[in-house]
PDB file of C-alpha atoms and ligand atoms in Angstrom:
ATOM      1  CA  UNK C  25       7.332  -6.010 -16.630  1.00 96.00           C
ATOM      2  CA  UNK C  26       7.259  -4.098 -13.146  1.00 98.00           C
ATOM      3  CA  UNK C  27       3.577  -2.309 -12.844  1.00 98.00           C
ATOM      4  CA  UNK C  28       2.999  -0.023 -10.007  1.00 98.00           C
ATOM      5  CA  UNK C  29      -0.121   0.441  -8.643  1.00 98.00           C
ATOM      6  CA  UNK C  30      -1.054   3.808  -6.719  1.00 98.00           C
ATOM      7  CA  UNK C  31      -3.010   5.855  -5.120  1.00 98.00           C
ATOM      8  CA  UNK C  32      -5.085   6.674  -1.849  1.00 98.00           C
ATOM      9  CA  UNK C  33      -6.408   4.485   0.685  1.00 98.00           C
ATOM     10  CA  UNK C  34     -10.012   3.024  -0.533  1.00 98.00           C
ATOM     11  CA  UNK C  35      -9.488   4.342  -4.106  1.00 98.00           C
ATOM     12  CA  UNK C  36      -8.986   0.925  -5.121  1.00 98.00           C
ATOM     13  CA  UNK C  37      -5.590  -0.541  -5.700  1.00 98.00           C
ATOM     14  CA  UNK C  38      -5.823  -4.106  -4.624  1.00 98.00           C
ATOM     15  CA  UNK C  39      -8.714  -4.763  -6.601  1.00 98.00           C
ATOM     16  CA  UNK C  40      -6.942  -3.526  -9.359  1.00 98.00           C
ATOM     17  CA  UNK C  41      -4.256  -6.010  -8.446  1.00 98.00           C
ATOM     18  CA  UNK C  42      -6.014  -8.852  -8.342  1.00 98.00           C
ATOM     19  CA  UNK C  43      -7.823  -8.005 -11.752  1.00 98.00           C
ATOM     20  CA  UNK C  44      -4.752  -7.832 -13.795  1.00 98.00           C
ATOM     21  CA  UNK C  45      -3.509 -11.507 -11.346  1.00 97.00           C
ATOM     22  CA  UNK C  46      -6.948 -13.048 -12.889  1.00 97.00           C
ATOM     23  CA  UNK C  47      -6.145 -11.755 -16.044  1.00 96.00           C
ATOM     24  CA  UNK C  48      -2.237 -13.019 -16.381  1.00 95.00           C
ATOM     25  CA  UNK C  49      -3.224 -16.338 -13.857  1.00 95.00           C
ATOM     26  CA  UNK C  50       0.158 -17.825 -12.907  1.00 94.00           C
ATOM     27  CA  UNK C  51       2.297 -15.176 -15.338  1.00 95.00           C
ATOM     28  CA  UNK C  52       2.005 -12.474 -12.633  1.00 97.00           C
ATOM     29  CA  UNK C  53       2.734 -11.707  -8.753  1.00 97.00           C
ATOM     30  CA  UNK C  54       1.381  -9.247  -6.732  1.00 98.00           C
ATOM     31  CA  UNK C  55       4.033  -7.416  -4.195  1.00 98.00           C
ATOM     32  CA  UNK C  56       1.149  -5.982  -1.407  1.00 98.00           C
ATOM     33  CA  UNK C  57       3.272  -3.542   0.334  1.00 98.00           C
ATOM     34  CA  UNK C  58       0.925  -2.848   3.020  1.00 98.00           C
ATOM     35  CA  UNK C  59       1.787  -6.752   4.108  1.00 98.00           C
ATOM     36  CA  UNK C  60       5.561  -6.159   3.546  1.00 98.00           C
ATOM     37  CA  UNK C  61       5.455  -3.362   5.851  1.00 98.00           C
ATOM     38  CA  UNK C  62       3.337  -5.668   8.747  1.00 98.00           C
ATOM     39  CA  UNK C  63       6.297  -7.832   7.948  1.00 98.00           C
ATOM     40  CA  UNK C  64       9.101  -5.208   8.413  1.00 98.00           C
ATOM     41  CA  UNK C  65       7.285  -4.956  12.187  1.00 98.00           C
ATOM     42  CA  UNK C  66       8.132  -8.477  13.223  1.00 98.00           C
ATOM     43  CA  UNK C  67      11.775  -7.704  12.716  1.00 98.00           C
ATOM     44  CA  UNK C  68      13.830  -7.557  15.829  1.00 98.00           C
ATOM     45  CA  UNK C  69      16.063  -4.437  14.934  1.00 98.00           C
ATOM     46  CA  UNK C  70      13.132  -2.687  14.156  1.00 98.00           C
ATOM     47  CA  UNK C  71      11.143  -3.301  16.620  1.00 98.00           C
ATOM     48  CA  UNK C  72      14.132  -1.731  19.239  1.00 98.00           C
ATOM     49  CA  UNK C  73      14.086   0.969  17.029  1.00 98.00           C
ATOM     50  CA  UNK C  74      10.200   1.448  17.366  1.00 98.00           C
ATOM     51  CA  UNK C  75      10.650   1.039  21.127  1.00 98.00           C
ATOM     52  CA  UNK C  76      13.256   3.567  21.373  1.00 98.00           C
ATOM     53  CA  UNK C  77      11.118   5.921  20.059  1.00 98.00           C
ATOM     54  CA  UNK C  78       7.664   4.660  21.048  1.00 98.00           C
ATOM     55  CA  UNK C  79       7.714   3.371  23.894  1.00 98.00           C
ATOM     56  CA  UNK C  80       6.414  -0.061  25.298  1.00 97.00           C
ATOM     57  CA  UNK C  81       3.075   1.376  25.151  1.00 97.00           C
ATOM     58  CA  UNK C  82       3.361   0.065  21.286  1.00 98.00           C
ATOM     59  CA  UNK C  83       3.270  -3.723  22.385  1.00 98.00           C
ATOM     60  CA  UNK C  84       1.172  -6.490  23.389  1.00 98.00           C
ATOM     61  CA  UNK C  85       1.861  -9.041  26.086  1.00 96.00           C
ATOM     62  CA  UNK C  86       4.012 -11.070  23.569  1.00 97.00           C
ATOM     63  CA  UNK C  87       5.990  -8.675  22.980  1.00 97.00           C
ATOM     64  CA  UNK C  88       4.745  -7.992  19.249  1.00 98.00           C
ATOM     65  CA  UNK C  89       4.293  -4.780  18.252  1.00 98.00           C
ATOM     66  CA  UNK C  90       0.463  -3.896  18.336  1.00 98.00           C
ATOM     67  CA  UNK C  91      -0.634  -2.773  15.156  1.00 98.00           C
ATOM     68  CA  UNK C  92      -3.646  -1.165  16.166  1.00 95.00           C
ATOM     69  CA  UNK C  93      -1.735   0.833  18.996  1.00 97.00           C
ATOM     70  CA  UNK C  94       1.058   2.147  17.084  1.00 98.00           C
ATOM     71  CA  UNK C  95      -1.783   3.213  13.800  1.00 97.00           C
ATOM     72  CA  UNK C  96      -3.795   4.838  16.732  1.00 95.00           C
ATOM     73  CA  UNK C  97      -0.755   6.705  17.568  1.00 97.00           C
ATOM     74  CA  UNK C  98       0.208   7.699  14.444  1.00 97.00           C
ATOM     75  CA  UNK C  99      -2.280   8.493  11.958  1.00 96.00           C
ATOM     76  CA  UNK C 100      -3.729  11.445  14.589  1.00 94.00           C
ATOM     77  CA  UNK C 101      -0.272  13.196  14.662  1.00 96.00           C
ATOM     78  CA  UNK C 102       1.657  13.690  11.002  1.00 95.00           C
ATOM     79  CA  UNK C 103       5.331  14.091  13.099  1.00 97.00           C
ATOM     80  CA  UNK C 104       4.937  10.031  14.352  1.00 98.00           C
ATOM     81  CA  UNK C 105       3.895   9.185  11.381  1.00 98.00           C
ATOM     82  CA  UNK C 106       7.621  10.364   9.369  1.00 97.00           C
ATOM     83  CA  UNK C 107       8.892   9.141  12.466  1.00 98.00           C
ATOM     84  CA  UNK C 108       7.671   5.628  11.766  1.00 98.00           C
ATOM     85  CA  UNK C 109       7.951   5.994   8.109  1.00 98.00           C
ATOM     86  CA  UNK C 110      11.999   6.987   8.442  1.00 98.00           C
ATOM     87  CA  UNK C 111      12.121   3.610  10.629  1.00 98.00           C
ATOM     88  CA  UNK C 112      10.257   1.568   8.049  1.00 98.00           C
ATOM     89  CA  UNK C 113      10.377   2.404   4.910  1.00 98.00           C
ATOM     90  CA  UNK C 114      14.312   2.017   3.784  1.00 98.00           C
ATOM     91  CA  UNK C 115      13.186  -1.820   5.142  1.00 98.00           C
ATOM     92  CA  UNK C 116      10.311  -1.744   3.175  1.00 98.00           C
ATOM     93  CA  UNK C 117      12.205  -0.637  -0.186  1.00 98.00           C
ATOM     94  CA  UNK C 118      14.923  -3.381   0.701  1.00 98.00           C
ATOM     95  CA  UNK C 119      12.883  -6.107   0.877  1.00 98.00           C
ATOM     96  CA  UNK C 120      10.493  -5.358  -2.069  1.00 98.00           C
ATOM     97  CA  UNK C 121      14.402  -4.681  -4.292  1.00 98.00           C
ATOM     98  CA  UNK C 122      14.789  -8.488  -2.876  1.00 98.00           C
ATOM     99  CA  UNK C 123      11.455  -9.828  -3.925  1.00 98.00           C
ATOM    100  CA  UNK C 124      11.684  -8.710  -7.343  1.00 97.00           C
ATOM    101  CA  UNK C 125      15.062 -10.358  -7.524  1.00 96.00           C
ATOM    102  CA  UNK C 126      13.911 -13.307  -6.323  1.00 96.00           C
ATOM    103  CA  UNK C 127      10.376 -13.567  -8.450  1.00 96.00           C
ATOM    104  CA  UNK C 128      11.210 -11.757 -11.994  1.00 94.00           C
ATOM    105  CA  UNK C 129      12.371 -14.557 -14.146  1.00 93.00           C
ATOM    106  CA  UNK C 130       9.712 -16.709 -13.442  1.00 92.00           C
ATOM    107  CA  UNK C 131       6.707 -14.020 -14.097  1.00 91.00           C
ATOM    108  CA  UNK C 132       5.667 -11.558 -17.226  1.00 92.00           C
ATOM    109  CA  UNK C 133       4.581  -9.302 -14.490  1.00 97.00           C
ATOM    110  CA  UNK C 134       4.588  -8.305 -11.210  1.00 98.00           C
ATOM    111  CA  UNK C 135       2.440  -5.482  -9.663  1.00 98.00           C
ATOM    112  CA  UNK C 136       3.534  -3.334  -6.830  1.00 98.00           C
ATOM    113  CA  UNK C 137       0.350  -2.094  -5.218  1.00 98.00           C
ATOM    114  CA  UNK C 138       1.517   0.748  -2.607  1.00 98.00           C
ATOM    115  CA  UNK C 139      -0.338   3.824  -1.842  1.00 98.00           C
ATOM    116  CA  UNK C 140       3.375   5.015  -0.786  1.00 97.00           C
ATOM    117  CA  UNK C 141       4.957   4.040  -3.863  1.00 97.00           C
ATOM    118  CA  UNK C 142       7.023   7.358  -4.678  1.00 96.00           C
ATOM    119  CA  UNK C 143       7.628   8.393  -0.876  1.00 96.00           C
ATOM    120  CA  UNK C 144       9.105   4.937  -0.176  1.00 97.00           C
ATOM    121  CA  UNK C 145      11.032   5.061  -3.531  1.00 97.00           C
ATOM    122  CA  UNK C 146       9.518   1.923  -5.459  1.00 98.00           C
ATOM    123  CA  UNK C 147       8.577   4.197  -8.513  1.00 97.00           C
ATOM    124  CA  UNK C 148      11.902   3.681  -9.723  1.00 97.00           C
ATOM    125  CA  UNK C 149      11.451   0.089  -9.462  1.00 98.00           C
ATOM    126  CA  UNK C 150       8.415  -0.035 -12.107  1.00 98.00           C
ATOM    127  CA  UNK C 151       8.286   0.252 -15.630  1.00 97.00           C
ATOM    128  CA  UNK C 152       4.767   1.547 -15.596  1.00 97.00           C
ATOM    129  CA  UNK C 153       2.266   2.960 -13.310  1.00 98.00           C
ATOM    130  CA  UNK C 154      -1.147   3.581 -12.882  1.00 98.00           C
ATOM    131  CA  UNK C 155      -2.979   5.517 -10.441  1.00 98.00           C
ATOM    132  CA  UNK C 156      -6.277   4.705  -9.176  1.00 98.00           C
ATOM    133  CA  UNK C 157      -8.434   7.565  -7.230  1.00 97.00           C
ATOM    134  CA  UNK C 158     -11.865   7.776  -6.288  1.00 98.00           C
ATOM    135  CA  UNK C 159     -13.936  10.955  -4.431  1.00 97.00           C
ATOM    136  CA  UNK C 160     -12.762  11.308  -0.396  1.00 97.00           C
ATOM    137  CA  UNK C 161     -15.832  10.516   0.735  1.00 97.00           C
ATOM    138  CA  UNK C 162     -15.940   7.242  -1.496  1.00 98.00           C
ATOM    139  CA  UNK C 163     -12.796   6.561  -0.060  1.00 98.00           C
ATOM    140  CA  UNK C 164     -14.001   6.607   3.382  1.00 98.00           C
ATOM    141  CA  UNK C 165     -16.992   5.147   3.020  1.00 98.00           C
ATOM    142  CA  UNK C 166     -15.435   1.807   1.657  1.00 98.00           C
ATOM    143  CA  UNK C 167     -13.012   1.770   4.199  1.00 98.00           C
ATOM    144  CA  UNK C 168     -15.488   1.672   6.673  1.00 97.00           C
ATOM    145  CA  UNK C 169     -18.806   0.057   5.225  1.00 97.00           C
ATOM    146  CA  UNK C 170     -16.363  -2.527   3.306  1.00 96.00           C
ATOM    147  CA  UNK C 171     -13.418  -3.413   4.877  1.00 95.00           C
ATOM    148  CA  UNK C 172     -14.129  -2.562   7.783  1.00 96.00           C
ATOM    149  CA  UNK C 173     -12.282   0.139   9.681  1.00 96.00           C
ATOM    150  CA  UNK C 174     -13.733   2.231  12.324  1.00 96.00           C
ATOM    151  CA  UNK C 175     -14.922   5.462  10.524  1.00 97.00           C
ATOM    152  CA  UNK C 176     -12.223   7.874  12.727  1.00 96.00           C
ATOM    153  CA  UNK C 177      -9.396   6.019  11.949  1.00 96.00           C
ATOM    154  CA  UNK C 178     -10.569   5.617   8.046  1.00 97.00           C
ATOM    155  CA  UNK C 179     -10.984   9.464   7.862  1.00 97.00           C
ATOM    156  CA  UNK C 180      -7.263  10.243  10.003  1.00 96.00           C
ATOM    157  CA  UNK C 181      -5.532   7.721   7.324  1.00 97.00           C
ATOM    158  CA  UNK C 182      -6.998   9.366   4.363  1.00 97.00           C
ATOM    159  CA  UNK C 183      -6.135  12.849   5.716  1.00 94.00           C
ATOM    160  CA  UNK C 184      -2.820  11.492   6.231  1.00 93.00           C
ATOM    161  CA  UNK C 185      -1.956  10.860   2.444  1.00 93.00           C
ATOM    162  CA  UNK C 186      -3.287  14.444   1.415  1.00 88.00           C
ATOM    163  CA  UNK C 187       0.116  14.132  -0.255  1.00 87.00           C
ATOM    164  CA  UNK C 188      -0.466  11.449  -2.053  1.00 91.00           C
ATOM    165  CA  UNK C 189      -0.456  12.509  -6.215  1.00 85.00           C
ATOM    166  CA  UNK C 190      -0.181  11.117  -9.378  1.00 84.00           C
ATOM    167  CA  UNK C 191       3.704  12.350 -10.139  1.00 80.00           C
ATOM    168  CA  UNK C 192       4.807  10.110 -13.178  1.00 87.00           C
ATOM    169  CA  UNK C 193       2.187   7.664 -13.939  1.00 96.00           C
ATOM    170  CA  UNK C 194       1.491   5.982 -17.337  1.00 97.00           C
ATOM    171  CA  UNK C 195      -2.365   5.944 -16.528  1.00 97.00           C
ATOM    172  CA  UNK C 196      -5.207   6.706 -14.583  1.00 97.00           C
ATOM    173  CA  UNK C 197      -8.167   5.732 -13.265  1.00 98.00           C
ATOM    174  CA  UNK C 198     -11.209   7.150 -11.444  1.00 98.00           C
ATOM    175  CA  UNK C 199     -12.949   4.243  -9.634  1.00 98.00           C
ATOM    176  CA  UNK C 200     -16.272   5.766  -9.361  1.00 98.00           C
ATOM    177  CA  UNK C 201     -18.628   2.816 -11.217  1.00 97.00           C
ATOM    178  CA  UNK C 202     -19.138  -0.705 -10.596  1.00 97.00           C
ATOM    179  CA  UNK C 203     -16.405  -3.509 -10.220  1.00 97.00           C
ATOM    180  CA  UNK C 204     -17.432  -4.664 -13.966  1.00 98.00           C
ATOM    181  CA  UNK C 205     -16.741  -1.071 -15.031  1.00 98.00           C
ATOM    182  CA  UNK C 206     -13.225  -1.330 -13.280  1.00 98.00           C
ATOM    183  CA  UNK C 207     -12.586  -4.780 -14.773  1.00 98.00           C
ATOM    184  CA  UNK C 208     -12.904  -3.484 -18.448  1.00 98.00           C
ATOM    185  CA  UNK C 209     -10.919  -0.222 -17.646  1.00 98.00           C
ATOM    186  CA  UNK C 210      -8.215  -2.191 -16.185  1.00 98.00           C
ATOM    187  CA  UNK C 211      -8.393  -4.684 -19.288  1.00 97.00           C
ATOM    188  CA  UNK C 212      -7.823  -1.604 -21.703  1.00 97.00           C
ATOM    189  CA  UNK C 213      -5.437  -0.422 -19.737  1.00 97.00           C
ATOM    190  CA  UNK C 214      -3.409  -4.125 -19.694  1.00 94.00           C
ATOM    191  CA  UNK C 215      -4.144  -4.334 -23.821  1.00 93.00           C
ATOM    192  CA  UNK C 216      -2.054  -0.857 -24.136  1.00 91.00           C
ATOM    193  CA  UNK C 217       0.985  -1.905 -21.957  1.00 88.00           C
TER     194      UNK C 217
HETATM  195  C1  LIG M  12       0.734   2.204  11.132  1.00 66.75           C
HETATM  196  C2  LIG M  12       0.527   0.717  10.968  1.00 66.75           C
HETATM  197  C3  LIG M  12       1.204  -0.066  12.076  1.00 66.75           C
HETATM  198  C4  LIG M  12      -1.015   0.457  11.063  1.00 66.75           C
HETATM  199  O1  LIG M  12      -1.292  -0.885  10.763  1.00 66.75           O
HETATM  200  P1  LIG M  12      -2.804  -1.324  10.395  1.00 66.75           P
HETATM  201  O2  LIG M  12      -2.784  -2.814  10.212  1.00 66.75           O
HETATM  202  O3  LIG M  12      -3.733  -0.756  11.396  1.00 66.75           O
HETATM  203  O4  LIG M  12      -3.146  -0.600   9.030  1.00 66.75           O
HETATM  204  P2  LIG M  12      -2.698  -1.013   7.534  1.00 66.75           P
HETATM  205  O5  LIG M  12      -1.240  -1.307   7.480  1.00 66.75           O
HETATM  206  O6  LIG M  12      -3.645  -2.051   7.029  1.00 66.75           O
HETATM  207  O7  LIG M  12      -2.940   0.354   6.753  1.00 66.75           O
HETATM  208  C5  LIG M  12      -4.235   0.950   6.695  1.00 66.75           C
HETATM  209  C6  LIG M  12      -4.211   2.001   5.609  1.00 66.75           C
HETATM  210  O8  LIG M  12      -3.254   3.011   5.929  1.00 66.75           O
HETATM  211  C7  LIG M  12      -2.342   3.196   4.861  1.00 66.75           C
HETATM  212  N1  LIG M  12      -0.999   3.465   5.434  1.00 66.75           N
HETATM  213  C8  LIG M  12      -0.190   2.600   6.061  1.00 66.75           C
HETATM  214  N2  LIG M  12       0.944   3.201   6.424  1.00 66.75           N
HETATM  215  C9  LIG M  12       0.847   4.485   6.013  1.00 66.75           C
HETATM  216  C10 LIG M  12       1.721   5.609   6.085  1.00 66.75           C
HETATM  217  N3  LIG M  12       2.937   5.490   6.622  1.00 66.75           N
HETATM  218  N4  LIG M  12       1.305   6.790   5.567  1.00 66.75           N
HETATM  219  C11 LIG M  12       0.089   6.891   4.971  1.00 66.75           C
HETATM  220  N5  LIG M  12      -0.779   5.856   4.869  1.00 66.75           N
HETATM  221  C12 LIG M  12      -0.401   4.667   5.375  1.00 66.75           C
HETATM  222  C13 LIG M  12      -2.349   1.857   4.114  1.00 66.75           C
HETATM  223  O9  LIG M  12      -1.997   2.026   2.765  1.00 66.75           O
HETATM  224  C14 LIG M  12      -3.806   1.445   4.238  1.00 66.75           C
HETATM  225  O10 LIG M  12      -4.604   2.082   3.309  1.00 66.75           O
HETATM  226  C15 LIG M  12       1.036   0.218   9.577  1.00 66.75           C
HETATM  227  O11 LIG M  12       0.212   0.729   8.566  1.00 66.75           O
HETATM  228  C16 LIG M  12       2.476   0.612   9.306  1.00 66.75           C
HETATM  229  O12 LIG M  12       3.387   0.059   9.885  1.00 66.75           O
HETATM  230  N6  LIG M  12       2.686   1.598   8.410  1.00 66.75           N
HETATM  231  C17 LIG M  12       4.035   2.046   8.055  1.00 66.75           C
HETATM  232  C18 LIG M  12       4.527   1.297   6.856  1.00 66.75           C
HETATM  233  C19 LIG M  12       3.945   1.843   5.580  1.00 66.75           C
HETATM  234  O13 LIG M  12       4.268   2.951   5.164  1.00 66.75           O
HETATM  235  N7  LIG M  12       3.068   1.055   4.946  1.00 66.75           N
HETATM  236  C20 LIG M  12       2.364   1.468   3.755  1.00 66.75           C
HETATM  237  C21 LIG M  12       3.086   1.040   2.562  1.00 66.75           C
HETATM  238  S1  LIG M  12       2.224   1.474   1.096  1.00 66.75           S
HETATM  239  N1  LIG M  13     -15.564  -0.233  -8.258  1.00 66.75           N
HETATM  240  C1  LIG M  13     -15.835  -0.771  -7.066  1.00 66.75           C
HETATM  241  N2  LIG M  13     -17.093  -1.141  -6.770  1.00 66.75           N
HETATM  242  C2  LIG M  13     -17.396  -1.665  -5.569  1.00 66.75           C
HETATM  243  N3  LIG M  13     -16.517  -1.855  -4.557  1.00 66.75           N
HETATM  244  C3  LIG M  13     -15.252  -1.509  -4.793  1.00 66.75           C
HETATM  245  C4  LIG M  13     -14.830  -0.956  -6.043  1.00 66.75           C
HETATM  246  N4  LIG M  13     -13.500  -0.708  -5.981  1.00 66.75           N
HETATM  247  C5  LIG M  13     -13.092  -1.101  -4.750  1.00 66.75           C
HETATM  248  N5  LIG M  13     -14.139  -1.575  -4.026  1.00 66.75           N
HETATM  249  C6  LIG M  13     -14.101  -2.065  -2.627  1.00 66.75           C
HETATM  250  O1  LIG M  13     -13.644  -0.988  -1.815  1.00 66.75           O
HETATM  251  C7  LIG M  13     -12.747  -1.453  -0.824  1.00 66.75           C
HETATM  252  C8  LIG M  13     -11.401  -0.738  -0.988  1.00 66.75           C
HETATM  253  O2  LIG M  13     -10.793  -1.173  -2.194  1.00 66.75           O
HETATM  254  P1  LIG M  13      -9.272  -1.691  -2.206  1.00 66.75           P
HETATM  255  O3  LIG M  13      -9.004  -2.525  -1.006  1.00 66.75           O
HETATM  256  O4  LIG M  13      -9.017  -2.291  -3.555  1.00 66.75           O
HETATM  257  O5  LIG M  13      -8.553  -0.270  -2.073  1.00 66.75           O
HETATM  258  P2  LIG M  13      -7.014   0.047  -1.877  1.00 66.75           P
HETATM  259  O6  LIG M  13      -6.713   1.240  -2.699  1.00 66.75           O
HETATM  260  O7  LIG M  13      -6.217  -1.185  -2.132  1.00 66.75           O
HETATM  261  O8  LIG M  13      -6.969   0.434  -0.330  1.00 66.75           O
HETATM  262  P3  LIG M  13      -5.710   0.420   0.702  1.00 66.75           P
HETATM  263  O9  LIG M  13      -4.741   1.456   0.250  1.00 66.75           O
HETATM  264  O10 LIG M  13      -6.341   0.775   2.001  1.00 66.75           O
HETATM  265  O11 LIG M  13      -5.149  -0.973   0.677  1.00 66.75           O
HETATM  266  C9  LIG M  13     -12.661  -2.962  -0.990  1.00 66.75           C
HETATM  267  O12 LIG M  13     -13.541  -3.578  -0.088  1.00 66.75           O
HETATM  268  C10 LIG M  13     -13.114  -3.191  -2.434  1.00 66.75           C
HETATM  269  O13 LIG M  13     -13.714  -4.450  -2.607  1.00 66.75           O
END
């Protein structure tokens, strides 16, 4: 079974992920998209797309594209961002198509955790989903305080998934209490799958 997992920035997703992965142990994979995507950067085509319409000021002095540079760029300005995301994500939903290929006879389930899931196409990939939200502020505030990223660039990439929503999804939760209060939604959720 294919379980999506959805939702904004901060709200909650991976922890969700690795709940249900320490619930089904070696029976279940977790497909982080975010990481797929950092991979689709190394890519040579890609990255002469991304310098065709970025510039060099995207790169470092090893010729990698900077991550930090090109999320600077375009989480303040919604047109660069569909520009990257037309570049990206057909990548994105090609390699995750070859994953699952490659891992789904040897695992009961595999979890896609994307907050891009329907805009990148992967909801048709999943036989269930659930979407996780929590308050903005939350959002940004965990972001920040917990993993980490400077408090601007938290509050540009949540403004930047205002279209995020919970189209077809099989459940929901709010992530507003404690990690043991998440672990014993999720489990409900996992004994009604
Ligand atoms: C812009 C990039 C280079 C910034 O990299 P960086 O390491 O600084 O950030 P990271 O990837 O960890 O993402 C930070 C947060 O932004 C969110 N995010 C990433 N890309 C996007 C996007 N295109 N639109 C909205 N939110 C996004 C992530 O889900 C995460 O919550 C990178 O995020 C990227 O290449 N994004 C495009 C690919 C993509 O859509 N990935 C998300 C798949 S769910
Ligand atoms: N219920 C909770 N109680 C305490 N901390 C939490 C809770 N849920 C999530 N967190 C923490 O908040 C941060 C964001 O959570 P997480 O990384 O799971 O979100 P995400 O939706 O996967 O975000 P992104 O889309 O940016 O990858 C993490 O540091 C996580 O440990």
């Amino acid at each position: 079974m294919v379980i999506g997992i959805t939702g904004p920035a901060g709200s909650g997703k991976s922890t969700i992920s690795k709940i249900i992965k320490t619930i089904y142990k070696d029976k279940a994979s977790i497909i982080d998209v975010d990481r797929l995507g950092h991979e689709v950067l190394t890519y040579f085509f890609i990255k002469e797309k991304l310098k065709e319409n970025f510039g060099e000021e995207i790169f470092d002095d090893d010729n990698n594209i900077s991550r930090s540079k090109l999320g600077e760029i375009v989480f303040s300005n919604q047109e660069k961002l569909e520009l990257l995301n037309q570049i990206v994500h057909p990548e994105i939903l090609n390699k995750t198509e070859q994953i699952l290929k490659e891992i789904s006879n040897k695992n009961d389930i595999i979890i896609i955790d994307a907050a891009l899931l329907f805009k990148i196409g992967l909801d048709k990939l999943c036989d269930k989903i659930i979407y996780v939200d929590a308050p903005e502020e939350l959002r940004i505030e965990r972001l920040s305080e917990k993993r980490g990223i400077p408090l601007e660039k938290a509050k540009n990439i949540v403004k930047s998934q205002e279209h995020i929503n919970s189209k077809r999804c099989d459940f929901k939760i709010l992530n507003i209490g404690n990690f043991d209060q998440l672990y014993k939604e999720t489990e409900k959720i996992i004994q009604n799958l």
